[in-house]
mmCIF file of C-alpha atoms in Angstrom:
data_model
loop_
_atom_site.group_PDB
_atom_site.id
_atom_site.type_symbol
_atom_site.label_atom_id
_atom_site.label_comp_id
_atom_site.label_asym_id
_atom_site.label_seq_id
_atom_site.Cartn_x
_atom_site.Cartn_y
_atom_site.Cartn_z
ATOM 1 C CA MET K 1 0.000 0.000 0.000
ATOM 2 C CA GLU K 2 1.421 3.378 -1.010
ATOM 3 C CA ALA K 3 1.622 6.242 1.434
ATOM 4 C CA SER K 4 -0.545 9.215 0.580
ATOM 5 C CA GLU K 5 1.056 12.527 -0.355
ATOM 6 C CA GLU K 6 -0.016 13.955 3.011
ATOM 7 C CA ASP K 7 1.729 11.112 4.861
ATOM 8 C CA GLN K 8 4.903 11.724 2.844
ATOM 9 C CA GLN K 9 4.790 15.423 3.733
ATOM 10 C CA LEU K 10 4.507 14.556 7.419
ATOM 11 C CA ARG K 11 7.545 12.255 7.275
ATOM 12 C CA ARG K 12 9.740 14.663 5.328
ATOM 13 C CA PRO K 13 12.258 16.452 7.556
ATOM 14 C CA PHE K 14 11.646 20.138 8.237
ATOM 15 C CA ARG K 15 14.668 21.946 6.806
ATOM 16 C CA VAL K 16 15.856 25.127 8.523
ATOM 17 C CA LEU K 17 18.669 27.450 7.466
ATOM 18 C CA SER K 18 19.839 29.796 10.204
ATOM 19 C CA LEU K 19 22.293 32.570 9.349
ATOM 20 C CA ASP K 20 24.179 34.555 11.954
ATOM 21 C CA GLY K 21 24.819 38.267 12.107
ATOM 22 C CA GLY K 22 28.106 40.082 12.069
ATOM 23 C CA GLY K 23 27.750 43.213 9.991
ATOM 24 C CA MET K 24 29.986 43.362 6.964
ATOM 25 C CA ARG K 25 30.985 39.732 7.526
ATOM 26 C CA GLY K 26 27.689 38.835 5.834
ATOM 27 C CA ILE K 27 29.650 39.069 2.608
ATOM 28 C CA TYR K 28 31.427 35.844 3.650
ATOM 29 C CA THR K 29 28.114 34.076 4.215
ATOM 30 C CA ALA K 30 26.760 35.201 0.844
ATOM 31 C CA ALA K 31 29.983 34.289 -0.981
ATOM 32 C CA PHE K 32 30.133 30.847 0.671
ATOM 33 C CA LEU K 33 26.498 30.066 -0.128
ATOM 34 C CA GLY K 34 27.002 31.294 -3.680
ATOM 35 C CA ARG K 35 30.001 29.024 -4.243
ATOM 36 C CA LEU K 36 28.237 26.080 -2.634
ATOM 37 C CA THR K 37 25.201 26.589 -4.857
ATOM 38 C CA ASP K 38 27.372 26.939 -7.972
ATOM 39 C CA GLN K 39 29.194 23.723 -7.128
ATOM 40 C CA PHE K 40 25.975 21.747 -6.687
ATOM 41 C CA ALA K 41 24.575 23.230 -9.898
ATOM 42 C CA ARG K 42 27.650 22.036 -11.803
ATOM 43 C CA ILE K 43 27.407 18.568 -10.242
ATOM 44 C CA ARG K 44 23.750 18.343 -11.255
ATOM 45 C CA GLY K 45 24.435 19.751 -14.715
ATOM 46 C CA GLU K 46 22.137 22.726 -14.172
ATOM 47 C CA SER K 47 22.822 26.375 -14.894
ATOM 48 C CA ALA K 48 21.714 27.568 -11.443
ATOM 49 C CA LEU K 49 20.021 26.389 -8.260
ATOM 50 C CA ASP K 50 17.633 28.311 -6.036
ATOM 51 C CA LEU K 51 19.023 27.563 -2.582
ATOM 52 C CA GLY K 52 16.067 29.187 -0.834
ATOM 53 C CA ARG K 53 13.668 26.595 -2.246
ATOM 54 C CA GLY K 54 15.592 23.862 -0.446
ATOM 55 C CA PHE K 55 14.476 25.059 2.993
ATOM 56 C CA ASP K 56 11.156 25.223 4.788
ATOM 57 C CA LEU K 57 12.321 28.055 7.028
ATOM 58 C CA ILE K 58 15.135 30.580 6.588
ATOM 59 C CA THR K 59 16.028 32.705 9.585
ATOM 60 C CA GLY K 60 18.788 35.166 10.311
ATOM 61 C CA THR K 61 20.023 37.742 12.757
ATOM 62 C CA SER K 62 20.993 41.183 11.513
ATOM 63 C CA THR K 63 23.114 40.731 8.398
ATOM 64 C CA GLY K 64 22.057 37.072 8.323
ATOM 65 C CA ALA K 65 18.481 38.287 7.876
ATOM 66 C CA ILE K 66 19.546 40.321 4.844
ATOM 67 C CA VAL K 67 21.126 37.251 3.244
ATOM 68 C CA GLY K 68 18.163 35.099 4.325
ATOM 69 C CA CYS K 69 15.646 37.494 2.748
ATOM 70 C CA ALA K 70 17.608 37.425 -0.488
ATOM 71 C CA LEU K 71 17.551 33.618 -0.468
ATOM 72 C CA ALA K 72 13.822 33.581 0.268
ATOM 73 C CA VAL K 73 13.034 35.708 -2.784
ATOM 74 C CA GLY K 74 15.437 33.777 -5.030
ATOM 75 C CA ARG K 75 18.178 36.353 -5.501
ATOM 76 C CA PRO K 76 21.550 34.973 -6.593
ATOM 77 C CA MET K 77 24.231 35.257 -3.943
ATOM 78 C CA THR K 78 26.626 36.923 -6.400
ATOM 79 C CA GLU K 79 24.189 39.834 -6.487
ATOM 80 C CA ILE K 80 24.187 40.007 -2.678
ATOM 81 C CA VAL K 81 27.980 39.960 -2.539
ATOM 82 C CA GLY K 82 27.889 42.887 -4.981
ATOM 83 C CA LEU K 83 25.447 44.767 -2.738
ATOM 84 C CA TYR K 84 27.728 44.262 0.265
ATOM 85 C CA ARG K 85 30.730 45.484 -1.714
ATOM 86 C CA GLU K 86 28.915 48.548 -2.999
ATOM 87 C CA HIS K 87 26.826 49.534 0.040
ATOM 88 C CA GLY K 88 28.428 47.665 2.955
ATOM 89 C CA PRO K 89 30.891 50.339 4.059
ATOM 90 C CA LYS K 90 28.052 52.882 4.320
ATOM 91 C CA ILE K 91 25.813 50.525 6.293
ATOM 92 C CA PHE K 92 28.401 48.840 8.514
ATOM 93 C CA PRO K 93 30.935 51.518 9.479
ATOM 94 C CA HIS K 94 34.168 50.771 11.242
ATOM 95 C CA ARG K 95 33.499 50.542 14.967
ATOM 96 C CA ILE K 96 35.090 53.011 17.335
ATOM 97 C CA ALA K 97 36.188 51.463 20.625
ATOM 98 C CA GLY K 98 35.176 52.646 24.075
ATOM 99 C CA LYS K 99 32.746 55.347 25.196
ATOM 100 C CA ARG K 100 33.162 57.276 21.974
ATOM 101 C CA SER K 101 31.596 54.359 20.147
ATOM 102 C CA ALA K 102 28.351 54.523 22.132
ATOM 103 C CA ILE K 103 28.083 58.291 21.657
ATOM 104 C CA TYR K 104 28.795 57.990 17.940
ATOM 105 C CA ARG K 105 26.189 55.241 17.450
ATOM 106 C CA ALA K 106 23.604 57.164 19.485
ATOM 107 C CA THR K 107 24.000 60.288 17.358
ATOM 108 C CA GLN K 108 24.690 58.746 13.946
ATOM 109 C CA GLY K 109 22.998 55.339 14.168
ATOM 110 C CA SER K 110 19.795 56.315 12.398
ATOM 111 C CA ARG K 111 21.800 57.305 9.328
ATOM 112 C CA PHE K 112 23.098 53.727 9.030
ATOM 113 C CA VAL K 113 19.607 52.315 9.485
ATOM 114 C CA ARG K 114 18.420 54.463 6.562
ATOM 115 C CA GLU K 115 21.315 53.203 4.402
ATOM 116 C CA GLY K 116 20.419 49.628 5.331
ATOM 117 C CA ASP K 117 16.770 50.207 4.461
ATOM 118 C CA LYS K 118 17.805 51.431 0.999
ATOM 119 C CA VAL K 119 19.784 48.255 0.308
ATOM 120 C CA VAL K 120 17.065 45.924 1.590
ATOM 121 C CA SER K 121 14.599 47.696 -0.705
ATOM 122 C CA LEU K 122 16.898 46.778 -3.614
ATOM 123 C CA LEU K 123 16.443 43.100 -2.732
ATOM 124 C CA VAL K 124 12.674 43.107 -3.094
ATOM 125 C CA VAL K 125 12.399 45.185 -6.268
#
């Protein structure tokens, strides 16, 4: 007796991709996932793979959420690496150590949020 499609769905593992934060280091995550996807595409003899379709849930913290959103909407990781290269320095500035850092972030932080919003809007266009 064959299992129904609903039974097969219940037995299939729930696949989760969780991506960590780390500011500009998100470029490493995007580049790694891009190379991994390219490698599997070559092995399968396909031109490209949509990594986001391989997961039931994609989650991320901070910069991991940016990469995760791009995966969820099917953007190629090479495009995301390009966004980090072009806009990353404006969004993720070099951190100043000590008390000066907190004062700087308190007074200038909203500017970086606006820059980040601009880049995220590029992902969903």
